[in-house]
């Protein structure tokens, strides 16, 4: 069953009552209390400084493998609560993960990069942009990606993806038309760059929460990556596994640009659209399922690779 993603952007008190999430609003708001079965929740996003929740609720959410995400002063996802007891064979799987050989990690990263590039090519094809060279480069990815095909294709991908969108934002948030060539030159992918990077950043943060939740549910440590290594990053493995899924976020951003244009303001309405990412239908081995369900298949297959039962990570193939 697909789990629900809940987003709270107003003052509220969240507590537990009879295995339900009880949402209570300030009296002056005029809103009635609501309940949601805790077992139905996959991700909660808390996006207001006046939201409070009880320890009993938090404990119950974690027991049900829900991820609780808190935003920072910029209203961007800043941290998560995750369940680290989500699998009965957790200790054994940790050991397999820690003992994984370097050749195995390099082989897994090769698969990851290859599928990411193929999914990026599919995104470009969907919007009528040149993609054939990305498909060719995907076939050249070697174990560990020593030639950095991931970076080389990213440079091509970001130059082309938004070519068909001729809207640009000024610093005050107003939107006006620009020439195609101007937008081609202006777009630069980066966390602190101009829109639509704000949409991409938020979407990737939601995706990261989905991946981290599934990793813990599969009895693995999100800290120990197969490629990413950073002593300051507690989600290296999540950053690895999310790579082939990123183009699905890019697709949602393109739909937002088509409907609303580029804007520097992340309104609640835009966030709501990005919060649909866990429910996007993706295809793995010819079988379609919501992204959150597919992610569970991906992380479970990774666990089997660590155990030596399999050599293949199951990633989605974008059409």
C-alpha positions as a Markdown table, in Angstrom:
| # | Residue | x | y | z |
|---|---|---|---|---|
| 1 | Unk | 0.0 | 0.0 | 0.0 |
| 2 | Unk | 1.3 | 3.5 | -0.9 |
| 3 | Unk | 1.9 | 5.5 | 2.2 |
| 4 | Unk | 0.7 | 9.1 | 2.6 |
| 5 | Unk | 2.8 | 12.2 | 2.6 |
| 6 | Unk | 1.5 | 14.9 | 5.0 |
| 7 | Unk | 2.5 | 18.5 | 4.9 |
| 8 | Unk | 1.9 | 21.0 | 7.7 |
| 9 | Unk | 2.5 | 24.7 | 7.1 |
| 10 | Unk | 0.4 | 26.3 | 9.8 |
| 11 | Unk | 0.5 | 26.3 | 13.7 |
| 12 | Unk | -0.8 | 22.9 | 15.0 |
| 13 | Unk | -0.5 | 20.4 | 17.8 |
| 14 | Unk | 0.2 | 16.8 | 16.6 |
| 15 | Unk | -0.4 | 14.0 | 19.1 |
| 16 | Unk | -1.4 | 10.3 | 19.2 |
| 17 | Unk | -4.9 | 9.1 | 20.0 |
| 18 | Unk | -6.0 | 5.5 | 19.5 |
| 19 | Unk | -3.3 | 4.7 | 16.9 |
| 20 | Unk | -4.2 | 7.8 | 15.0 |
| 21 | Unk | -2.4 | 11.1 | 14.3 |
| 22 | Unk | -4.5 | 13.7 | 15.9 |
| 23 | Unk | -4.1 | 17.2 | 14.4 |
| 24 | Unk | -5.4 | 20.1 | 16.5 |
| 25 | Unk | -5.4 | 23.7 | 15.4 |
| 26 | Unk | -5.5 | 27.0 | 17.4 |
| 27 | Unk | -9.0 | 28.0 | 18.3 |
| 28 | Unk | -8.7 | 31.3 | 16.4 |
| 29 | Unk | -8.0 | 29.4 | 13.2 |
| 30 | Unk | -11.6 | 28.0 | 13.2 |
| 31 | Unk | -10.3 | 24.7 | 11.8 |
| 32 | Unk | -11.6 | 21.4 | 13.2 |
| 33 | Unk | -9.4 | 18.7 | 14.5 |
| 34 | Unk | -8.5 | 15.9 | 12.1 |
| 35 | Unk | -7.2 | 12.3 | 12.5 |
| 36 | Unk | -5.1 | 10.1 | 10.2 |
| 37 | Unk | -4.2 | 6.4 | 10.8 |
| 38 | Unk | -0.5 | 6.3 | 11.7 |
| 39 | Unk | 0.0 | 3.1 | 9.8 |
| 40 | Unk | -1.0 | 5.0 | 6.6 |
| 41 | Unk | 1.7 | 7.6 | 6.9 |
| 42 | Unk | 5.0 | 7.4 | 5.1 |
| 43 | Unk | 6.4 | 11.0 | 5.3 |
| 44 | Unk | 5.5 | 14.0 | 7.4 |
| 45 | Unk | 6.9 | 17.5 | 6.6 |
| 46 | Unk | 6.8 | 20.0 | 9.4 |
| 47 | Unk | 7.1 | 23.5 | 7.9 |
| 48 | Unk | 6.1 | 26.0 | 10.6 |
| 49 | Unk | 7.9 | 27.1 | 13.8 |
| 50 | Unk | 4.7 | 26.8 | 15.9 |
| 51 | Unk | 4.1 | 23.1 | 15.3 |
| 52 | Unk | 4.4 | 20.9 | 18.3 |
| 53 | Unk | 4.2 | 17.1 | 18.6 |
| 54 | Unk | 4.3 | 14.6 | 21.4 |
| 55 | Unk | 6.9 | 12.0 | 22.1 |
| 56 | Unk | 4.3 | 9.3 | 22.0 |
| 57 | Unk | 3.4 | 10.3 | 18.4 |
| 58 | Unk | 7.0 | 10.5 | 17.3 |
| 59 | Unk | 7.7 | 7.1 | 18.8 |
| 60 | Unk | 4.7 | 5.5 | 17.1 |
| 61 | Unk | 5.5 | 7.1 | 13.7 |
| 62 | Unk | 9.1 | 5.7 | 13.8 |
| 63 | Unk | 7.8 | 2.3 | 14.8 |
| 64 | Unk | 5.7 | 2.4 | 11.6 |
| 65 | Unk | 8.8 | 3.4 | 9.6 |
| 66 | Unk | 7.5 | 6.9 | 8.8 |
| 67 | Unk | 10.0 | 9.6 | 8.1 |
| 68 | Unk | 9.5 | 12.9 | 9.9 |
| 69 | Unk | 11.1 | 15.9 | 8.2 |
| 70 | Unk | 11.6 | 19.3 | 9.7 |
| 71 | Unk | 12.3 | 22.5 | 7.7 |
| 72 | Unk | 14.8 | 25.2 | 8.4 |
| 73 | Unk | 14.5 | 29.0 | 8.6 |
| 74 | Unk | 14.3 | 29.1 | 4.8 |
| 75 | Unk | 11.4 | 26.6 | 4.8 |
| 76 | Unk | 13.7 | 24.0 | 3.1 |
| 77 | Unk | 14.0 | 20.4 | 4.5 |
| 78 | Unk | 16.7 | 20.6 | 7.2 |
| 79 | Unk | 16.6 | 17.3 | 9.1 |
| 80 | Unk | 14.8 | 14.0 | 9.6 |
| 81 | Unk | 13.8 | 11.5 | 12.2 |
| 82 | Unk | 14.2 | 7.9 | 10.9 |
| 83 | Unk | 13.5 | 4.4 | 12.3 |
| 84 | Unk | 16.8 | 2.5 | 12.9 |
| 85 | Unk | 15.0 | -0.7 | 14.0 |
| 86 | Unk | 12.9 | -1.2 | 10.9 |
| 87 | Unk | 14.2 | -4.7 | 10.1 |
| 88 | Unk | 14.5 | -7.9 | 12.1 |
| 89 | Unk | 17.9 | -8.8 | 10.6 |
| 90 | Unk | 19.4 | -5.3 | 11.0 |
| 91 | Unk | 22.6 | -6.3 | 12.8 |
| 92 | Unk | 23.5 | -9.0 | 10.2 |
| 93 | Unk | 22.7 | -6.6 | 7.3 |
| 94 | Unk | 24.9 | -3.9 | 8.9 |
| 95 | Unk | 27.7 | -6.4 | 8.9 |
| 96 | Unk | 27.3 | -7.3 | 5.3 |
| 97 | Unk | 27.1 | -3.6 | 4.3 |
| 98 | Unk | 30.3 | -2.7 | 6.3 |
| 99 | Unk | 32.2 | -5.7 | 4.9 |
| 100 | Unk | 31.2 | -5.0 | 1.3 |
| 101 | Unk | 34.3 | -5.2 | -1.0 |
| 102 | Unk | 35.5 | -2.3 | -3.0 |
| 103 | Unk | 35.0 | -4.1 | -6.3 |
| 104 | Unk | 31.4 | -4.8 | -5.4 |
| 105 | Unk | 30.8 | -1.1 | -4.5 |
| 106 | Unk | 32.4 | 0.0 | -7.8 |
| 107 | Unk | 30.2 | -2.4 | -9.8 |
| 108 | Unk | 27.1 | -1.2 | -8.0 |
| 109 | Unk | 28.1 | 2.4 | -8.7 |
| 110 | Unk | 28.5 | 1.5 | -12.4 |
| 111 | Unk | 24.9 | 0.3 | -12.5 |
| 112 | Unk | 23.7 | 3.3 | -10.7 |
| 113 | Unk | 25.4 | 5.8 | -13.0 |
| 114 | Unk | 24.4 | 3.9 | -16.1 |
| 115 | Unk | 20.7 | 3.9 | -15.2 |
| 116 | Unk | 20.8 | 7.6 | -14.1 |
| 117 | Unk | 22.2 | 8.6 | -17.5 |
| 118 | Unk | 19.6 | 6.5 | -19.4 |
| 119 | Unk | 16.8 | 8.1 | -17.4 |
| 120 | Unk | 18.2 | 11.5 | -18.1 |
| 121 | Unk | 18.3 | 10.6 | -21.8 |
| 122 | Unk | 14.6 | 9.6 | -21.6 |
| 123 | Unk | 13.8 | 12.9 | -20.0 |
| 124 | Unk | 15.4 | 14.8 | -22.8 |
| 125 | Unk | 13.7 | 12.6 | -25.4 |
| 126 | Unk | 10.3 | 13.4 | -23.8 |
| 127 | Unk | 10.9 | 17.1 | -24.3 |
| 128 | Unk | 12.2 | 16.8 | -27.9 |
| 129 | Unk | 15.9 | 17.5 | -27.0 |
| 130 | Unk | 18.9 | 15.6 | -28.3 |
| 131 | Unk | 19.5 | 12.5 | -26.2 |
| 132 | Unk | 21.3 | 9.9 | -28.3 |
| 133 | Unk | 24.8 | 10.9 | -27.1 |
| 134 | Unk | 23.8 | 10.3 | -23.5 |
| 135 | Unk | 22.6 | 6.8 | -24.4 |
| 136 | Unk | 26.0 | 6.2 | -26.0 |
| 137 | Unk | 27.9 | 7.5 | -23.0 |
| 138 | Unk | 25.8 | 5.3 | -20.6 |
| 139 | Unk | 27.2 | 2.3 | -22.4 |
| 140 | Unk | 30.8 | 3.5 | -21.7 |
| 141 | Unk | 30.4 | 3.7 | -17.9 |
| 142 | Unk | 33.0 | 1.5 | -16.3 |
| 143 | Unk | 33.3 | 0.0 | -12.9 |
| 144 | Unk | 33.4 | 2.8 | -10.4 |
| 145 | Unk | 32.9 | 5.4 | -13.2 |
| 146 | Unk | 36.6 | 6.4 | -13.2 |
| 147 | Unk | 36.1 | 8.6 | -16.3 |
| 148 | Unk | 33.3 | 10.6 | -14.5 |
| 149 | Unk | 30.6 | 9.9 | -17.1 |
| 150 | Unk | 28.1 | 11.0 | -14.6 |
| 151 | Unk | 29.6 | 14.5 | -14.5 |
| 152 | Unk | 30.1 | 14.7 | -18.2 |
| 153 | Unk | 26.6 | 13.8 | -19.0 |
| 154 | Unk | 25.2 | 16.1 | -16.3 |
| 155 | Unk | 26.8 | 19.1 | -18.1 |
| 156 | Unk | 25.0 | 18.1 | -21.3 |
| 157 | Unk | 21.7 | 17.3 | -19.6 |
| 158 | Unk | 21.4 | 20.6 | -17.8 |
| 159 | Unk | 22.2 | 22.6 | -20.9 |
| 160 | Unk | 19.3 | 21.0 | -22.7 |
| 161 | Unk | 16.5 | 20.1 | -20.2 |
| 162 | Unk | 15.1 | 23.6 | -19.8 |
| 163 | Unk | 15.7 | 24.9 | -23.4 |
| 164 | Unk | 12.0 | 24.8 | -24.2 |
| 165 | Unk | 11.1 | 27.0 | -21.2 |
| 166 | Unk | 11.4 | 30.7 | -22.0 |
| 167 | Unk | 10.3 | 32.1 | -18.6 |
| 168 | Unk | 12.7 | 33.7 | -16.3 |
| 169 | Unk | 12.3 | 35.3 | -12.9 |
| 170 | Unk | 13.7 | 38.7 | -11.7 |
| 171 | Unk | 15.0 | 39.0 | -8.2 |
| 172 | Unk | 11.6 | 40.4 | -7.1 |
| 173 | Unk | 9.8 | 37.3 | -8.2 |
| 174 | Unk | 8.1 | 38.8 | -11.3 |
| 175 | Unk | 8.0 | 36.6 | -14.4 |
| 176 | Unk | 8.6 | 37.9 | -17.9 |
| 177 | Unk | 9.4 | 36.3 | -21.2 |
| 178 | Unk | 13.0 | 35.9 | -22.4 |
| 179 | Unk | 14.5 | 34.7 | -25.6 |
| 180 | Unk | 15.3 | 31.0 | -25.8 |
| 181 | Unk | 19.0 | 31.6 | -26.2 |
| 182 | Unk | 19.1 | 33.8 | -23.1 |
| 183 | Unk | 17.5 | 31.1 | -21.0 |
| 184 | Unk | 20.0 | 28.5 | -22.4 |
| 185 | Unk | 22.9 | 30.6 | -21.2 |
| 186 | Unk | 21.3 | 31.6 | -17.9 |
| 187 | Unk | 20.4 | 28.2 | -16.4 |
| 188 | Unk | 23.0 | 26.8 | -14.0 |
| 189 | Unk | 22.4 | 23.8 | -11.8 |
| 190 | Unk | 23.3 | 24.5 | -8.2 |
| 191 | Unk | 21.7 | 24.6 | -4.7 |
| 192 | Unk | 22.1 | 28.4 | -4.5 |
| 193 | Unk | 21.4 | 29.3 | -8.1 |
| 194 | Unk | 18.3 | 30.9 | -9.6 |
| 195 | Unk | 15.0 | 29.2 | -10.2 |
| 196 | Unk | 14.0 | 26.6 | -11.0 |
| 197 | Unk | 16.8 | 25.3 | -8.8 |
| 198 | Unk | 14.6 | 26.0 | -5.8 |
| 199 | Unk | 12.0 | 23.5 | -7.1 |
| 200 | Unk | 14.7 | 21.0 | -7.9 |
| 201 | Unk | 16.3 | 21.3 | -4.4 |
| 202 | Unk | 12.9 | 20.9 | -2.7 |
| 203 | Unk | 12.0 | 17.9 | -4.9 |
| 204 | Unk | 15.3 | 16.2 | -4.3 |
| 205 | Unk | 14.9 | 16.7 | -0.5 |
| 206 | Unk | 11.6 | 14.9 | -0.6 |
| 207 | Unk | 13.2 | 12.1 | -2.7 |
| 208 | Unk | 16.0 | 11.9 | -0.3 |
| 209 | Unk | 13.6 | 11.3 | 2.6 |
| 210 | Unk | 11.9 | 8.5 | 0.6 |
| 211 | Unk | 15.2 | 6.9 | 0.0 |
| 212 | Unk | 16.4 | 7.2 | 3.6 |
| 213 | Unk | 13.2 | 5.7 | 4.9 |
| 214 | Unk | 13.5 | 2.7 | 2.5 |
| 215 | Unk | 17.1 | 2.2 | 3.4 |
| 216 | Unk | 16.3 | 2.0 | 7.1 |
| 217 | Unk | 13.3 | -0.3 | 6.3 |
| 218 | Unk | 15.7 | -2.7 | 4.5 |
| 219 | Unk | 18.0 | -2.9 | 7.5 |
| 220 | Unk | 20.8 | -0.8 | 6.1 |
| 221 | Unk | 22.7 | 2.2 | 7.3 |
| 222 | Unk | 22.1 | 5.4 | 5.3 |
| 223 | Unk | 25.5 | 6.7 | 6.4 |
| 224 | Unk | 27.7 | 4.2 | 4.5 |
| 225 | Unk | 27.6 | 4.9 | 0.8 |
| 226 | Unk | 28.7 | 2.8 | -2.1 |
| 227 | Unk | 30.3 | 5.9 | -3.8 |
| 228 | Unk | 29.6 | 9.1 | -1.8 |
| 229 | Unk | 31.9 | 9.6 | 1.1 |
| 230 | Unk | 31.7 | 12.6 | 3.4 |
| 231 | Unk | 32.2 | 12.6 | 7.1 |
| 232 | Unk | 29.7 | 15.4 | 7.5 |
| 233 | Unk | 27.0 | 13.6 | 5.5 |
| 234 | Unk | 24.7 | 11.2 | 7.4 |
| 235 | Unk | 22.9 | 10.1 | 4.2 |
| 236 | Unk | 25.7 | 9.1 | 1.8 |
| 237 | Unk | 23.9 | 5.8 | 0.8 |
| 238 | Unk | 20.7 | 7.7 | 0.2 |
| 239 | Unk | 22.6 | 10.1 | -2.1 |
| 240 | Unk | 23.9 | 7.2 | -4.0 |
| 241 | Unk | 20.6 | 5.3 | -4.5 |
| 242 | Unk | 18.6 | 8.4 | -5.4 |
| 243 | Unk | 20.6 | 9.2 | -8.5 |
| 244 | Unk | 18.6 | 7.2 | -11.1 |
| 245 | Unk | 15.4 | 8.6 | -9.5 |
| 246 | Unk | 16.4 | 12.2 | -9.9 |
| 247 | Unk | 15.0 | 12.6 | -13.4 |
| 248 | Unk | 11.5 | 11.8 | -12.1 |
| 249 | Unk | 11.8 | 14.9 | -9.9 |
| 250 | Unk | 13.1 | 16.8 | -12.9 |
| 251 | Unk | 9.9 | 15.7 | -14.7 |
| 252 | Unk | 7.7 | 17.1 | -12.0 |
| 253 | Unk | 9.6 | 20.4 | -12.1 |
| 254 | Unk | 9.1 | 20.6 | -15.9 |
| 255 | Unk | 5.4 | 20.1 | -15.4 |
| 256 | Unk | 5.4 | 22.9 | -12.8 |
| 257 | Unk | 7.2 | 25.2 | -15.2 |
| 258 | Unk | 4.8 | 24.5 | -17.9 |
| 259 | Unk | 1.8 | 25.3 | -15.6 |
| 260 | Unk | 3.2 | 28.2 | -13.6 |
| 261 | Unk | 6.5 | 29.4 | -15.0 |
| 262 | Unk | 9.7 | 29.9 | -13.0 |
| 263 | Unk | 9.4 | 31.6 | -9.6 |
| 264 | Unk | 11.8 | 32.2 | -6.8 |
| 265 | Unk | 9.0 | 31.8 | -4.2 |
| 266 | Unk | 8.2 | 28.3 | -3.1 |
| 267 | Unk | 4.5 | 28.7 | -2.3 |
| 268 | Unk | 2.5 | 26.0 | -0.4 |
| 269 | Unk | 0.8 | 25.2 | -3.7 |
| 270 | Unk | 4.1 | 24.5 | -5.4 |
| 271 | Unk | 5.3 | 22.4 | -2.4 |
| 272 | Unk | 2.1 | 20.4 | -2.6 |
| 273 | Unk | 2.8 | 19.5 | -6.2 |
| 274 | Unk | 6.4 | 18.5 | -5.3 |
| 275 | Unk | 5.1 | 16.4 | -2.4 |
| 276 | Unk | 3.4 | 14.2 | -4.9 |
| 277 | Unk | 6.8 | 12.8 | -5.9 |
| 278 | Unk | 6.4 | 9.6 | -3.7 |
| 279 | Unk | 3.2 | 8.7 | -5.7 |
| 280 | Unk | 4.7 | 9.0 | -9.2 |
| 281 | Unk | 4.3 | 5.8 | -11.2 |
| 282 | Unk | 7.7 | 4.3 | -12.1 |
| 283 | Unk | 8.6 | 1.0 | -13.9 |
| 284 | Unk | 11.0 | -1.7 | -12.7 |
| 285 | Unk | 11.4 | -4.8 | -14.8 |
| 286 | Unk | 8.2 | -4.0 | -16.6 |
| 287 | Unk | 6.2 | -3.7 | -13.4 |
| 288 | Unk | 4.6 | -0.3 | -12.6 |
| 289 | Unk | 4.3 | 1.0 | -9.0 |
| 290 | Unk | 4.3 | 4.2 | -7.1 |
| 291 | Unk | 7.9 | 5.6 | -6.5 |
| 292 | Unk | 7.7 | 5.0 | -2.8 |
| 293 | Unk | 6.9 | 1.3 | -3.4 |
| 294 | Unk | 9.6 | 1.0 | -6.1 |
| 295 | Unk | 12.1 | 2.5 | -3.8 |
| 296 | Unk | 11.5 | -0.4 | -1.3 |
| 297 | Unk | 12.3 | -2.8 | -4.1 |
| 298 | Unk | 15.5 | -0.9 | -4.9 |
| 299 | Unk | 16.8 | -0.9 | -1.4 |
| 300 | Unk | 15.8 | -4.5 | -0.8 |
| 301 | Unk | 17.8 | -5.5 | -3.9 |
| 302 | Unk | 20.8 | -3.6 | -2.6 |
| 303 | Unk | 20.6 | -5.5 | 0.6 |
| 304 | Unk | 20.7 | -8.8 | -1.4 |
| 305 | Unk | 23.8 | -7.5 | -3.2 |
| 306 | Unk | 25.5 | -6.9 | 0.1 |
| 307 | Unk | 24.6 | -10.4 | 1.2 |
| 308 | Unk | 26.0 | -11.9 | -2.0 |
| 309 | Unk | 22.7 | -13.3 | -3.1 |
| 310 | Unk | 22.5 | -10.9 | -6.1 |
| 311 | Unk | 24.7 | -8.7 | -8.2 |
| 312 | Unk | 22.0 | -6.3 | -9.6 |
| 313 | Unk | 20.3 | -3.3 | -8.0 |
| 314 | Unk | 16.7 | -2.9 | -9.3 |
| 315 | Unk | 16.3 | 0.6 | -10.6 |
| 316 | Unk | 13.4 | 2.2 | -12.5 |
| 317 | Unk | 13.7 | 2.6 | -16.2 |
| 318 | Unk | 12.1 | 5.8 | -17.5 |
| 319 | Unk | 10.4 | 5.5 | -20.9 |
